[in-house]
Amino acid sequence: GAVVSQHPSRVICKSGTSVKIECRSLDFQATTMFWYRQFPKQSLMLMATSNEGSKATYEQGVEKDKFLINHASLTLSTLTVTSAHPEDSSFYICSASVPATETQYFGPGTRLLVL
Amino acid sequence: KQEVTQIPAALSVPEGENLVLNCSFTDSAIYNLQWFRQDPGKGLTSLLLIQSSQREQTSGRLNASLDKSSGRSTLYIAASQPGDSATYLCAVRSGGGADGLTFGKGTHLIIQP
């Protein structure tokens, strides 16, 4: 099946720093990738839709200047959390849609802890 | 705005039992519905995807049904095993193509050996 990877799997950083998370589709091309966030005991919430070669579409309540998304190629999307604060600590997970089946395949997630 | 609810929130059953997990959604105009499994601290594994025109999908011991008009889906797990212990998530895609998924909070399932 389709494989999506994320890097890093876990990151701890100081408040005020920026963190970049990479999402790669390893064996297929993804024109669209999605970024989700999951707080403890909560459901996954869609943050933004990342389209290759164009600007991301953000969900209501998600600050586009804080969560920078770049989708420069058909296999790579990046999420940068700028000036991270403790309330940004969460599980960030990306997914990519396989064009033929439209099944979404998810990466293993990145656990961010901001001290 | 689409909302997805899963019942029960948690379930613990002895090994070997058949069980049903429930999912409901408020807007019946969906494109497809997907069931996932999430292990602690891990990503998601796709189990079954049902297109809006379909009524059920089967994979091994898993069977998922969809009643779009009533906004309901069920995931049936036959002959449960300890390895089935995980959180099961239901998610709907409301539009075609590029729309992201709306998730329920999940059912935390424990299968007792």
GROMACS .gro file of C-alpha atoms in nm, chain A residues 32 34 36 38 41-46 49 51 91 93 97 101-109 111, chain B residues 1 31-32 34 36 38 41-44 46 49 51 89 93 96-105:
model
   50
   32THR     CA    1  -0.286   1.721  -0.227
   34PHE     CA    2  -0.345   1.741   0.448
   36TYR     CA    3  -0.405   1.750   1.106
   38GLN     CA    4  -0.459   1.595   1.761
   41LYS     CA    5  -0.813   1.258   2.406
   42GLN     CA    6  -0.946   1.468   2.119
   43SER     CA    7  -1.020   1.382   1.761
   44LEU     CA    8  -0.793   1.472   1.475
   45MET     CA    9  -0.869   1.819   1.347
   46LEU     CA   10  -0.791   1.930   0.996
   49THR     CA   11  -0.500   2.145   0.284
   51ASN     CA   12  -0.175   2.181  -0.278
   91PHE     CA   13   0.049   1.546   1.775
   93ILE     CA   14  -0.004   1.420   1.143
   97SER     CA   15  -0.460   1.118  -0.102
  101THR     CA   16  -0.863   0.554  -0.501
  102GLU     CA   17  -0.893   0.878  -0.304
  103THR     CA   18  -0.808   0.683   0.006
  104GLN     CA   19  -0.611   0.896   0.248
  105TYR     CA   20  -0.292   0.746   0.381
  106PHE     CA   21  -0.148   0.891   0.696
  107GLY     CA   22   0.204   0.945   0.814
  108PRO     CA   23   0.316   0.817   1.155
  109GLY     CA   24   0.283   1.163   1.310
  111ARG     CA   25   0.482   1.469   1.857
  116LYS     CA   26  -2.059   2.199   0.957
  146TYR     CA   27  -1.825   1.164  -0.056
  147ASN     CA   28  -1.693   0.866   0.136
  149GLN     CA   29  -1.328   0.572   0.617
  151PHE     CA   30  -0.903   0.383   1.075
  153GLN     CA   31  -0.477   0.417   1.575
  156GLY     CA   32   0.131   0.728   2.005
  157LYS     CA   33   0.117   0.609   1.646
  158GLY     CA   34  -0.026   0.722   1.318
  159LEU     CA   35  -0.337   0.593   1.150
  161SER     CA   36  -0.670   0.273   0.706
  164LEU     CA   37  -1.320   0.293   0.285
  166GLN     CA   38  -1.782   0.529  -0.114
  204LEU     CA   39  -1.163   0.623   1.425
  208ARG     CA   40  -1.504   1.323   0.350
  211GLY     CA   41  -1.495   1.521  -0.372
  212GLY     CA   42  -1.130   1.551  -0.453
  213ALA     CA   43  -0.936   1.769  -0.221
  214ASP     CA   44  -1.147   1.793   0.094
  215GLY     CA   45  -0.993   1.679   0.419
  216LEU     CA   46  -1.156   1.439   0.661
  217THR     CA   47  -1.377   1.509   0.960
  218PHE     CA   48  -1.301   1.266   1.240
  219GLY     CA   49  -1.491   1.134   1.536
  220LYS     CA   50  -1.320   1.109   1.874
   0.00000   0.00000   0.00000
